[in-house]
Coordinates of C-alpha atoms and ligand atoms in Angstrom, one line a residue:
Chain A
M1 CA -22.7 12.4 22.5
L2 CA -19.6 13.8 21.0
Q3 CA -20.4 17.3 22.3
I4 CA -20.9 15.8 25.9
D5 CA -17.6 14.1 25.5
C6 CA -15.7 17.2 24.4
Y7 CA -16.9 19.1 27.5
A8 CA -16.0 16.1 29.7
Y9 CA -12.5 16.5 28.8
A10 CA -12.3 20.2 28.6
N11 CA -13.9 21.7 31.7
R12 CA -12.7 23.3 34.9
L13 CA -13.6 20.3 37.1
L14 CA -11.7 17.9 35.2
S15 CA -9.0 17.5 37.8
V16 CA -11.4 17.1 40.6
H17 CA -11.6 13.5 42.0
P18 CA -14.2 11.6 40.0
G19 CA -15.5 9.9 43.1
E20 CA -16.4 13.4 44.5
K21 CA -18.2 14.4 41.4
A22 CA -20.0 11.0 41.3
A23 CA -20.9 11.2 45.0
F24 CA -22.4 14.8 44.6
S25 CA -24.3 13.7 41.6
L26 CA -25.6 10.6 43.1
V27 CA -26.5 12.0 46.5
T28 CA -28.1 15.0 45.1
M29 CA -30.2 12.8 42.8
I30 CA -31.3 10.7 45.6
I31 CA -32.4 13.8 47.7
C32 CA -34.3 15.0 44.6
L33 CA -36.1 11.7 44.0
A34 CA -36.8 11.1 47.7
S35 CA -38.2 14.6 48.6
P36 CA -41.8 15.2 48.0
S37 CA -41.6 18.9 47.7
P38 CA -41.2 20.6 44.2
V39 CA -39.2 23.3 45.8
T40 CA -36.4 20.7 46.4
S41 CA -36.5 19.7 42.8
L42 CA -36.4 23.2 41.6
A43 CA -33.4 23.8 43.9
V44 CA -31.6 20.8 42.6
I45 CA -32.1 21.7 39.1
L46 CA -30.8 25.4 39.7
L47 CA -27.9 23.9 41.7
A48 CA -26.8 21.3 39.2
A49 CA -27.2 23.6 36.3
L50 CA -25.5 26.6 37.9
L51 CA -22.6 24.3 38.9
T52 CA -22.1 22.9 35.6
I53 CA -22.3 26.2 34.0
Y54 CA -20.4 28.6 36.4
R55 CA -18.0 26.0 38.2
A56 CA -17.2 23.7 35.4
G57 CA -17.3 26.3 32.7
V58 CA -19.7 24.6 30.2
P59 CA -21.3 27.5 28.1
W60 CA -24.9 27.9 28.9
R61 CA -26.2 27.8 25.3
P62 CA -24.9 24.3 24.5
Y63 CA -25.8 23.3 28.0
L64 CA -29.5 24.2 27.3
G65 CA -29.2 22.4 23.9
I66 CA -27.9 19.2 25.6
A67 CA -30.5 19.5 28.5
A68 CA -33.5 20.2 26.1
V69 CA -33.4 16.7 24.7
P70 CA -34.2 14.8 27.8
A71 CA -36.4 17.7 29.1
L72 CA -38.5 17.3 26.0
F73 CA -38.9 13.6 26.6
L74 CA -39.8 14.2 30.3
A75 CA -42.4 16.8 29.1
F76 CA -44.2 14.3 26.9
G77 CA -44.0 11.6 29.6
A78 CA -45.5 14.3 32.2
A79 CA -48.1 15.3 29.7
A80 CA -49.5 11.8 29.5
V81 CA -49.8 11.8 33.3
A82 CA -51.7 15.0 33.5
V83 CA -54.4 13.8 31.0
S84 CA -57.1 11.7 32.5
F85 CA -60.5 10.2 31.5
S86 CA -63.6 10.6 33.3
G87 CA -67.5 10.0 33.3
Q88 CA -68.4 13.7 34.3
P89 CA -66.9 16.7 32.9
D90 CA -66.9 18.8 36.2
G91 CA -63.6 19.4 37.8
Y92 CA -61.6 19.7 34.8
L93 CA -59.3 22.8 34.2
F94 CA -60.0 22.2 30.5
G95 CA -61.2 19.2 28.7
L96 CA -62.8 17.7 25.7
S97 CA -65.9 15.7 25.7
L98 CA -66.1 12.7 23.4
G99 CA -69.3 10.9 23.5
G100 CA -70.0 9.8 27.0
T101 CA -66.4 10.3 28.3
C102 CA -64.6 13.3 29.0
V103 CA -60.8 13.7 28.3
G104 CA -59.1 16.6 30.1
V105 CA -56.7 17.8 32.8
T106 CA -57.8 18.3 36.4
P107 CA -55.8 20.6 38.7
R108 CA -54.7 17.8 40.9
D109 CA -53.2 15.8 37.9
L110 CA -51.6 18.8 36.6
G111 CA -50.0 19.3 40.0
I112 CA -48.8 15.6 40.0
A113 CA -47.4 16.0 36.4
A114 CA -45.4 19.1 37.3
R115 CA -43.9 17.5 40.2
L116 CA -42.9 14.5 38.4
F117 CA -41.6 16.6 35.5
L118 CA -39.5 18.7 38.0
K119 CA -38.3 15.6 39.9
S120 CA -37.1 13.8 36.8
L121 CA -35.5 16.9 35.3
G122 CA -33.6 17.5 38.6
A123 CA -32.3 13.8 38.5
T124 CA -31.4 14.5 34.7
T125 CA -29.5 17.7 35.6
C126 CA -27.5 15.8 38.3
L127 CA -26.6 13.1 35.8
L128 CA -25.6 15.7 33.2
F129 CA -23.3 17.5 35.8
L130 CA -21.4 14.1 36.1
A131 CA -21.5 13.4 32.3
L132 CA -20.2 16.9 31.4
T133 CA -17.5 17.1 33.9
T134 CA -16.2 13.5 34.2
P135 CA -14.6 11.6 31.3
M136 CA -16.1 8.2 30.8
V137 CA -12.7 6.5 31.5
E138 CA -12.7 8.1 34.9
V139 CA -16.3 7.0 35.7
V140 CA -15.4 3.6 34.6
S141 CA -12.3 3.6 36.9
A142 CA -14.4 4.9 39.6
L143 CA -16.9 2.1 39.1
R144 CA -14.0 -0.5 39.2
K145 CA -12.7 1.1 42.5
A146 CA -16.2 0.9 43.9
G147 CA -16.2 -2.9 43.5
V148 CA -18.6 -3.1 40.4
P149 CA -17.8 -6.6 38.9
A150 CA -15.0 -6.4 36.3
L151 CA -17.1 -8.0 33.4
F152 CA -19.5 -5.2 33.7
V153 CA -16.9 -2.5 33.9
D154 CA -14.7 -4.0 31.1
L155 CA -17.8 -4.1 29.0
A156 CA -18.8 -0.4 29.7
A157 CA -15.2 0.6 28.8
I158 CA -15.0 -1.2 25.6
V159 CA -18.6 -0.3 24.6
Y160 CA -17.7 3.4 25.0
R161 CA -14.5 3.1 22.9
F162 CA -16.5 1.3 20.1
I163 CA -19.2 3.8 20.1
F164 CA -16.7 6.2 18.5
V165 CA -14.9 3.6 16.2
L166 CA -18.4 2.7 15.0
A167 CA -19.5 6.4 14.5
E168 CA -16.3 7.0 12.6
T169 CA -16.9 4.0 10.5
A170 CA -20.5 5.0 9.8
E171 CA -19.3 8.5 8.7
R172 CA -16.8 7.3 6.4
I173 CA -19.5 5.0 4.7
Y174 CA -21.8 7.7 4.6
I175 CA -19.3 10.2 3.1
S176 CA -18.3 7.6 0.5
Q177 CA -21.9 6.9 -0.2
S178 CA -22.9 10.4 -0.8
S179 CA -19.8 11.2 -2.8
R180 CA -21.2 8.7 -5.1
L181 CA -24.6 10.1 -5.1
G182 CA -26.1 7.5 -2.8
Y183 CA -28.6 10.1 -1.2
K184 CA -29.5 11.9 -4.4
N185 CA -33.2 11.1 -3.7
L186 CA -35.4 9.4 -1.1
R187 CA -35.5 6.2 -2.8
S188 CA -31.7 5.8 -3.1
G189 CA -31.4 7.4 0.2
Y190 CA -33.3 4.5 1.9
I191 CA -31.3 1.8 -0.1
S192 CA -27.9 3.6 0.9
L193 CA -28.9 3.8 4.5
G194 CA -29.9 0.1 4.5
Q195 CA -26.6 -0.8 3.1
L196 CA -24.8 1.3 5.6
A197 CA -26.6 -0.3 8.6
A198 CA -26.0 -3.9 7.3
N199 CA -22.4 -3.1 6.5
L200 CA -21.8 -1.4 9.9
F201 CA -23.1 -4.5 11.7
I202 CA -20.7 -6.8 9.7
R203 CA -17.8 -4.5 10.4
A204 CA -18.6 -4.3 14.1
Y205 CA -18.5 -8.0 14.2
R206 CA -15.1 -8.2 12.3
R207 CA -13.7 -5.4 14.4
S208 CA -14.7 -7.2 17.7
Q209 CA -12.8 -10.2 16.5
A210 CA -9.7 -8.2 15.4
L211 CA -9.8 -6.4 18.8
F212 CA -9.7 -9.7 20.7
T213 CA -6.9 -10.9 18.5
A214 CA -4.9 -7.6 19.2
M215 CA -5.5 -7.8 22.8
S216 CA -4.4 -11.6 23.0
A217 CA -1.3 -10.4 21.3
R218 CA -0.5 -8.4 24.4
C219 CA -1.0 -11.2 26.9
Y220 CA -4.8 -10.6 27.5
T221 CA -6.1 -13.5 29.5
G222 CA -9.8 -12.5 30.3
E223 CA -9.5 -9.5 32.6
I224 CA -8.7 -5.9 31.5
R225 CA -5.8 -4.6 33.7
V226 CA -4.7 -1.0 33.2
L227 CA -2.9 1.5 35.1
E228 CA -5.3 3.8 37.1
T229 CA -4.3 7.4 37.5
G230 CA -4.6 8.6 41.1
H231 CA -6.6 11.6 42.1
R232 CA -6.3 13.3 45.4
V233 CA -9.5 13.6 47.5
S234 CA -10.0 17.2 48.4
V235 CA -11.3 17.9 52.0
K236 CA -12.6 21.2 51.0
N237 CA -14.8 19.7 48.0
V238 CA -16.1 17.0 50.3
A239 CA -17.2 19.8 52.8
V240 CA -18.8 21.7 50.1
I241 CA -20.7 18.7 48.8
V242 CA -21.8 17.8 52.4
V243 CA -23.1 21.4 53.1
L244 CA -24.8 21.7 49.8
D245 CA -26.6 18.4 50.2
L246 CA -27.6 18.9 53.9
S247 CA -29.0 22.3 52.9
L248 CA -31.2 20.5 50.3
V249 CA -32.2 18.1 52.8
A250 CA -33.2 20.9 55.3
L251 CA -35.0 22.8 52.5
S252 CA -37.2 19.7 51.6
L253 CA -37.8 19.0 55.5
V254 CA -39.0 22.8 55.8
N255 CA -41.2 22.4 52.8
L256 CA -42.8 19.4 53.8
P257 CA -46.5 19.5 52.7
Chain B
M1 CA 26.0 -20.5 11.5
A2 CA 23.7 -17.7 12.2
E3 CA 21.3 -18.0 15.0
Y4 CA 17.5 -17.9 14.1
I5 CA 15.1 -16.2 16.5
L6 CA 11.9 -17.0 14.5
E7 CA 11.5 -19.6 12.0
A8 CA 8.4 -20.9 10.0
V9 CA 8.7 -24.3 8.8
D10 CA 6.5 -25.2 5.9
I11 CA 3.4 -23.8 7.6
E12 CA -0.1 -23.9 6.1
Y13 CA -3.0 -21.9 7.3
K14 CA -6.6 -21.8 6.0
Y15 CA -9.3 -19.3 7.2
P16 CA -12.5 -20.6 8.5
G17 CA -14.1 -19.2 5.2
G18 CA -11.9 -21.4 3.1
T19 CA -9.2 -19.1 2.0
V20 CA -5.9 -20.6 2.0
A21 CA -3.7 -17.8 3.4
L22 CA -0.5 -19.6 3.7
G23 CA 0.4 -22.6 1.8
G24 CA 3.6 -24.3 2.9
L25 CA 5.6 -21.1 3.7
S26 CA 9.3 -21.4 5.2
M27 CA 11.4 -18.7 6.2
S28 CA 13.9 -17.8 9.1
V29 CA 14.6 -14.6 10.6
E30 CA 18.0 -14.0 12.1
K31 CA 18.5 -13.0 15.6
G32 CA 19.2 -9.1 15.9
G33 CA 18.3 -8.7 12.3
K34 CA 16.1 -6.1 10.4
A35 CA 13.8 -8.0 8.2
A36 CA 11.4 -6.6 5.7
V37 CA 8.5 -8.7 4.5
L38 CA 7.3 -7.6 1.0
G39 CA 4.3 -8.8 -1.1
P40 CA 1.2 -7.8 -2.8
N41 CA -2.0 -7.3 -0.9
G42 CA -3.5 -10.5 0.3
A43 CA -0.3 -12.3 0.0
G44 CA -0.5 -13.4 3.6
K45 CA 2.1 -11.1 5.5
T46 CA -0.4 -10.4 8.4
T47 CA -1.5 -13.9 8.6
L48 CA 2.3 -14.9 8.9
F49 CA 2.9 -12.5 11.7
L50 CA -0.1 -13.8 13.7
H51 CA 1.7 -17.1 13.6
F52 CA 4.8 -15.7 14.9
N53 CA 3.2 -14.7 18.2
G54 CA 1.0 -17.8 18.6
I55 CA -2.4 -16.1 17.7
L56 CA -2.9 -18.4 14.8
R57 CA -1.8 -22.1 14.9
P58 CA -0.7 -23.6 11.5
S59 CA -2.6 -26.5 10.3
R60 CA 0.5 -27.9 9.0
G61 CA 4.1 -27.2 9.7
R62 CA 6.0 -25.6 12.6
V63 CA 6.6 -22.2 14.1
R64 CA 10.0 -21.9 16.1
F65 CA 10.9 -19.4 18.4
A66 CA 14.8 -19.1 19.6
G67 CA 15.4 -22.7 18.3
R68 CA 12.3 -24.3 19.8
D69 CA 9.0 -25.2 18.5
V70 CA 6.3 -23.0 19.8
R71 CA 3.9 -24.8 22.2
Y72 CA 0.2 -23.8 22.4
D73 CA -0.5 -24.1 26.1
Q74 CA -1.6 -21.0 28.0
A75 CA 1.8 -20.6 29.8
S76 CA 4.0 -21.0 26.5
L77 CA 1.7 -18.6 24.8
M78 CA 2.0 -16.0 27.3
E79 CA 5.9 -16.4 27.5
L80 CA 5.9 -16.2 23.5
R81 CA 3.9 -13.1 23.5
K82 CA 6.1 -11.3 26.0
N83 CA 8.9 -11.9 23.7
V84 CA 7.2 -11.2 20.3
G85 CA 5.2 -8.0 20.1
I86 CA 3.0 -7.1 17.2
V87 CA 2.0 -3.6 16.1
F88 CA -1.1 -4.2 14.0
Q89 CA -1.7 -2.7 10.7
D90 CA -4.9 -0.8 11.6
P91 CA -4.6 1.0 14.9
D92 CA -8.3 1.2 15.3
T93 CA -8.5 -2.5 15.9
Q94 CA -5.6 -2.6 18.3
L95 CA -6.6 0.4 20.7
F96 CA -9.2 -0.9 22.9
S97 CA -9.0 1.9 25.6
S98 CA -10.3 5.6 25.4
S99 CA -7.3 6.8 27.5
V100 CA -3.9 6.8 25.9
L101 CA -2.2 6.0 29.3
Q102 CA -4.5 3.2 30.0
E103 CA -4.0 1.8 26.6
V104 CA -0.1 1.8 26.7
S105 CA -0.2 0.3 30.1
F106 CA -2.2 -2.7 29.2
G107 CA 0.8 -4.9 28.0
P108 CA 3.1 -4.2 30.8
M109 CA 0.2 -4.7 33.3
N110 CA -0.6 -8.1 31.8
M111 CA 3.0 -9.1 32.1
G112 CA 2.5 -8.7 35.9
L113 CA 5.0 -5.8 36.4
P114 CA 4.7 -3.8 39.6
R115 CA 2.8 -0.4 39.1
D116 CA 6.1 1.9 39.3
E117 CA 7.7 -0.2 36.6
V118 CA 4.6 0.0 34.4
L119 CA 4.4 3.7 34.8
R120 CA 8.2 4.0 34.1
R121 CA 7.7 1.9 30.8
V122 CA 4.6 3.7 29.9
Q123 CA 6.4 7.1 30.3
G124 CA 9.4 5.7 28.3
A125 CA 7.3 4.4 25.4
L126 CA 5.2 7.6 25.1
E127 CA 8.5 9.7 25.0
A128 CA 10.2 7.5 22.5
T129 CA 7.2 7.8 20.1
G130 CA 6.9 11.5 20.7
I131 CA 3.3 11.5 22.1
I132 CA 4.0 12.3 25.7
D133 CA 1.7 15.3 25.4
L134 CA -1.1 13.2 24.2
K135 CA -1.0 11.2 27.5
H136 CA -4.5 12.3 28.8
R137 CA -6.2 12.8 25.4
P138 CA -8.8 10.4 24.8
T139 CA -7.8 8.0 21.9
H140 CA -10.9 8.8 19.9
F141 CA -9.9 12.5 19.4
L142 CA -6.5 11.5 17.8
S143 CA -5.5 11.5 14.2
D144 CA -4.7 8.3 12.2
G145 CA -1.1 9.0 12.5
Q146 CA -1.3 9.8 16.1
K147 CA -3.2 6.5 16.6
K148 CA -0.5 4.7 14.8
R149 CA 2.1 5.9 17.2
V150 CA 0.1 5.0 20.3
A151 CA -0.1 1.5 18.7
I152 CA 3.7 1.5 18.5
A153 CA 4.1 2.7 22.1
D154 CA 1.7 -0.1 23.1
V155 CA 4.3 -2.6 22.1
L156 CA 7.5 -0.8 23.0
A157 CA 6.3 -0.4 26.6
M158 CA 6.2 -4.3 26.7
D159 CA 10.0 -4.2 25.6
P160 CA 9.9 -7.5 23.7
P161 CA 13.2 -8.8 22.2
V162 CA 11.3 -9.2 18.9
I163 CA 9.1 -6.4 17.4
I164 CA 7.0 -7.0 14.5
I165 CA 5.3 -4.1 12.9
D166 CA 2.7 -4.4 10.1
E167 CA 2.9 -1.6 7.7
P168 CA 4.7 0.9 10.0
T169 CA 4.5 4.0 7.8
A170 CA 1.2 3.8 6.3
C171 CA -0.6 7.3 7.0
L172 CA 2.3 8.9 8.6
D173 CA 3.6 12.2 7.4
P174 CA 7.2 12.2 6.3
R175 CA 8.8 13.4 9.5
C176 CA 6.7 10.9 11.5
R177 CA 7.8 8.3 9.2
R178 CA 11.5 9.1 9.6
H179 CA 10.9 9.2 13.5
V180 CA 9.4 5.7 13.3
V181 CA 12.1 4.3 11.2
D182 CA 14.8 5.9 13.6
L183 CA 12.9 4.4 16.4
L184 CA 13.0 1.0 14.9
D185 CA 16.6 1.4 14.2
A186 CA 17.3 2.4 17.8
A187 CA 15.5 -0.7 19.0
N188 CA 17.4 -2.8 16.7
R189 CA 20.7 -1.2 18.1
E190 CA 19.7 -2.4 21.4
G191 CA 19.7 -5.8 20.1
K192 CA 16.1 -6.4 19.3
T193 CA 15.1 -8.1 16.2
V194 CA 12.8 -6.0 14.0
I195 CA 10.4 -7.4 11.3
M196 CA 8.3 -5.2 9.1
S197 CA 5.9 -5.6 6.3
T198 CA 5.7 -2.8 3.9
H199 CA 4.7 -1.8 0.4
D200 CA 7.5 0.9 0.4
V201 CA 10.2 -0.7 -1.7
D202 CA 12.6 2.3 -1.0
L203 CA 12.2 1.8 2.7
A204 CA 12.8 -1.8 2.5
Y205 CA 15.9 -1.4 0.4
S206 CA 17.6 1.2 2.5
W207 CA 16.5 0.0 5.8
A208 CA 16.5 -3.9 5.8
D209 CA 19.3 -6.3 6.0
R210 CA 17.2 -9.1 4.9
V211 CA 14.3 -8.9 2.6
F212 CA 11.6 -11.7 2.2
V213 CA 9.2 -11.7 -0.8
V214 CA 5.9 -13.4 0.1
M215 CA 3.3 -14.3 -2.6
D216 CA 0.3 -16.3 -2.6
G217 CA 1.1 -17.7 0.9
A218 CA 4.5 -18.9 0.1
L219 CA 8.0 -17.5 0.0
A220 CA 8.9 -16.3 -3.5
G221 CA 12.2 -15.0 -2.8
E222 CA 14.7 -13.8 -0.1
G223 CA 18.1 -12.4 0.2
R224 CA 20.1 -9.2 0.9
P225 CA 18.3 -6.3 -0.6
E226 CA 20.9 -5.6 -3.0
D227 CA 20.4 -9.0 -4.5
V228 CA 16.5 -9.2 -4.2
F229 CA 16.0 -5.9 -5.9
Q230 CA 18.3 -6.7 -8.7
D231 CA 16.4 -9.7 -9.5
G232 CA 14.1 -8.3 -12.3
E233 CA 12.2 -11.6 -12.7
L234 CA 11.3 -11.8 -9.0
L235 CA 10.2 -8.1 -8.9
E236 CA 8.0 -8.6 -11.9
R237 CA 6.4 -11.7 -10.5
A238 CA 5.7 -10.1 -7.2
G239 CA 4.4 -6.8 -8.7
L240 CA 7.0 -5.0 -7.0
D241 CA 8.7 -1.7 -8.3
R242 CA 12.4 -1.2 -8.2
P243 CA 13.6 1.2 -5.5
W244 CA 14.6 4.6 -7.1
L245 CA 18.2 4.0 -6.0
V246 CA 18.5 0.7 -7.9
E247 CA 16.9 2.4 -11.0
I248 CA 19.3 5.2 -11.0
Y249 CA 22.3 2.9 -10.3
G250 CA 21.3 0.7 -13.2
E251 CA 20.9 3.7 -15.6
I252 CA 24.2 5.3 -14.8
K253 CA 26.1 2.0 -14.8
K254 CA 24.6 1.2 -18.2
K255 CA 25.8 4.5 -19.6
G256 CA 29.2 3.8 -18.4
W257 CA 29.5 6.3 -15.6
L258 CA 30.6 3.9 -13.0
A259 CA 33.9 2.3 -12.3
A260 CA 33.3 -1.6 -12.8
G261 CA 32.7 -3.2 -9.4
S262 CA 31.4 -0.3 -7.4
P263 CA 28.5 -2.0 -5.2
P264 CA 24.9 -0.7 -5.5
P265 CA 24.3 2.1 -3.1
R266 CA 22.0 1.7 -0.2
T267 CA 21.4 5.2 0.7
K268 CA 21.2 8.6 -1.1
E269 CA 24.6 9.5 0.3
Q270 CA 26.3 6.3 -1.0
L271 CA 24.8 7.2 -4.5
Y272 CA 26.3 10.7 -4.5
D273 CA 29.7 9.2 -3.4
I274 CA 29.7 6.8 -6.4
I275 CA 28.8 9.3 -9.0
P276 CA 32.2 10.7 -10.4
D277 CA 32.7 14.3 -10.9
G278 CA 31.6 15.3 -14.4
R279 CA 34.1 18.2 -14.9
R280 CA 37.1 16.0 -14.4
A281 CA 35.5 13.2 -16.5
S282 CA 34.9 15.6 -19.5
K283 CA 38.5 16.7 -19.5
Ligands
ATP1 N1 -10.2 -13.0 9.1 C1 -10.0 -13.4 8.0 N2 -10.9 -14.3 7.5 C2 -11.0 -14.9 6.2 N3 -10.0 -14.6 5.3 C3 -9.0 -13.8 5.7 C4 -9.0 -13.2 7.0 N4 -8.0 -12.3 7.0 C5 -7.2 -12.4 5.9 N5 -8.0 -13.3 5.0 C6 -7.4 -13.7 3.7 O1 -6.2 -14.4 3.6 C7 -5.6 -13.7 2.7 C8 -4.2 -13.3 3.2 O2 -4.3 -12.1 3.9 P1 -3.3 -11.2 4.7 O3 -4.1 -10.2 5.6 O4 -2.5 -12.0 5.5 O5 -2.6 -10.5 3.6 P2 -1.6 -9.3 3.5 O6 -0.3 -9.8 2.9 O7 -1.3 -8.8 5.0 O8 -2.3 -8.1 2.7 P3 -2.0 -6.5 3.0 O9 -0.9 -6.2 2.2 O10 -3.4 -6.1 2.1 O11 -2.2 -6.3 4.3 C9 -6.2 -13.0 1.9 O12 -6.7 -13.5 0.8 C10 -7.3 -12.4 2.7 O13 -8.5 -12.3 2.0
MG2 MG1 -1.7 -7.1 6.0

């Protein structure tokens, strides 16, 4: 989380209009999800990853580390799709027979699982592109400009801010506990962790009240109004996005099964 | 007669948990003054400040702003909060936004100012607090001292005639501390009333022109800093140290180094001035 946030503030695409980045990410994701061809999915994965690494300048090693987490999840999910049960053992690539039924993987299911995996990974890399190039503050203000209800946008902004406040609080409690040997063995570790969680919850509650107080002191009346910084839309970037996405559409039309 | 900008008249406040934080406190802050509020932890300083901008409503007694009783309808509260700005003790509870620029713009935007004016004020506040280069940094990557300065900028941007600042110098390095004190002095020269709470007796002694000592939710003493800090009995009761200037002044006076009637020094320089030249004295 923190790592993603660091890159979001320190990448070469920071000054690009957040709307452009969001549009690219969303449109590409939709193409990836709509296209039945795995070639498109592969192309999207490559495109999004290469853009993040080469254009935005996120180093490839941490990028792979960040992408590996969702990829692993997706792989497990896809694996579950590939496995099927059946009465007769023929037609399985490999399988295992348990009593009367056979558990295994058929070529057809394997194909479906692979496609599913690639498709969802493609969508994930698109999201990662946005997450790694655009600070949350800008995503939020893009949402606000796009007409998303204020309640939702304000909530997103405050939740985001408080992730860090709470993470810091948790870290401080953890450090103070471990400096007093709170984690010296498994038993005391569990006890300390339980206390940390309970404490964090209470503090989160207290903090939310204090925040409301502090905001009221500055004339808050129910809607967060802040200054939005302007970005200029670059015609060149829009053209690049259109060309890239159109080529992806073309690619998936050519590869229609 | 002096003109009072903020007055608390016999106010009492009990927190929902049952803690009586203020029990019949009365005090008056002079317009254009520099007031320091001192007192042990849990004395009720923060609670008192929250009454001054209408966040809390006393269960008994009255709060008065500019000679009129504070009213608690929405419009009057907005007006009061435009006039009395509070910098909170813990910046983490004050900063709600992840962007410094947006954070500081919140107050002026709520005041309904036009966009250009908001931008001008934000810029001015960031420059005054010396954090203009943090403008585009996310608040969660700032140090505690930097966050404190953002919190101060938050209030400066609203340009209120009264600035209340809770513990302004906690967690600041010495240079930043001087900077913040200078900032408050500059605001005061412009005619603003500045009220601070602090545990730093040296700061209160040299900076304030009026000192209030709060204890157990009531006023235990008030007066000019020279007088309050000479009152050994009061200091003892409130658990306050004597400022080092007062200590040394007392000591050299006792040992007969001072001409009778030389007033207690308020700054280091004034102290140096009243110490007589030893070479001449020994002759
Ligand atoms: N939100 C709250 N709920 C219940 N009790 C509170 C709350 N805030 C403060 N108190 C209690 O009210 C009393 C006065 O607290 P207050 O914060 O005003 O003290 P303070 O003078 O600002 O102290 P410090 O120097 O530590 O900042 C304390 O006894 C405190 O425990
Ligand atoms: Mg306090």
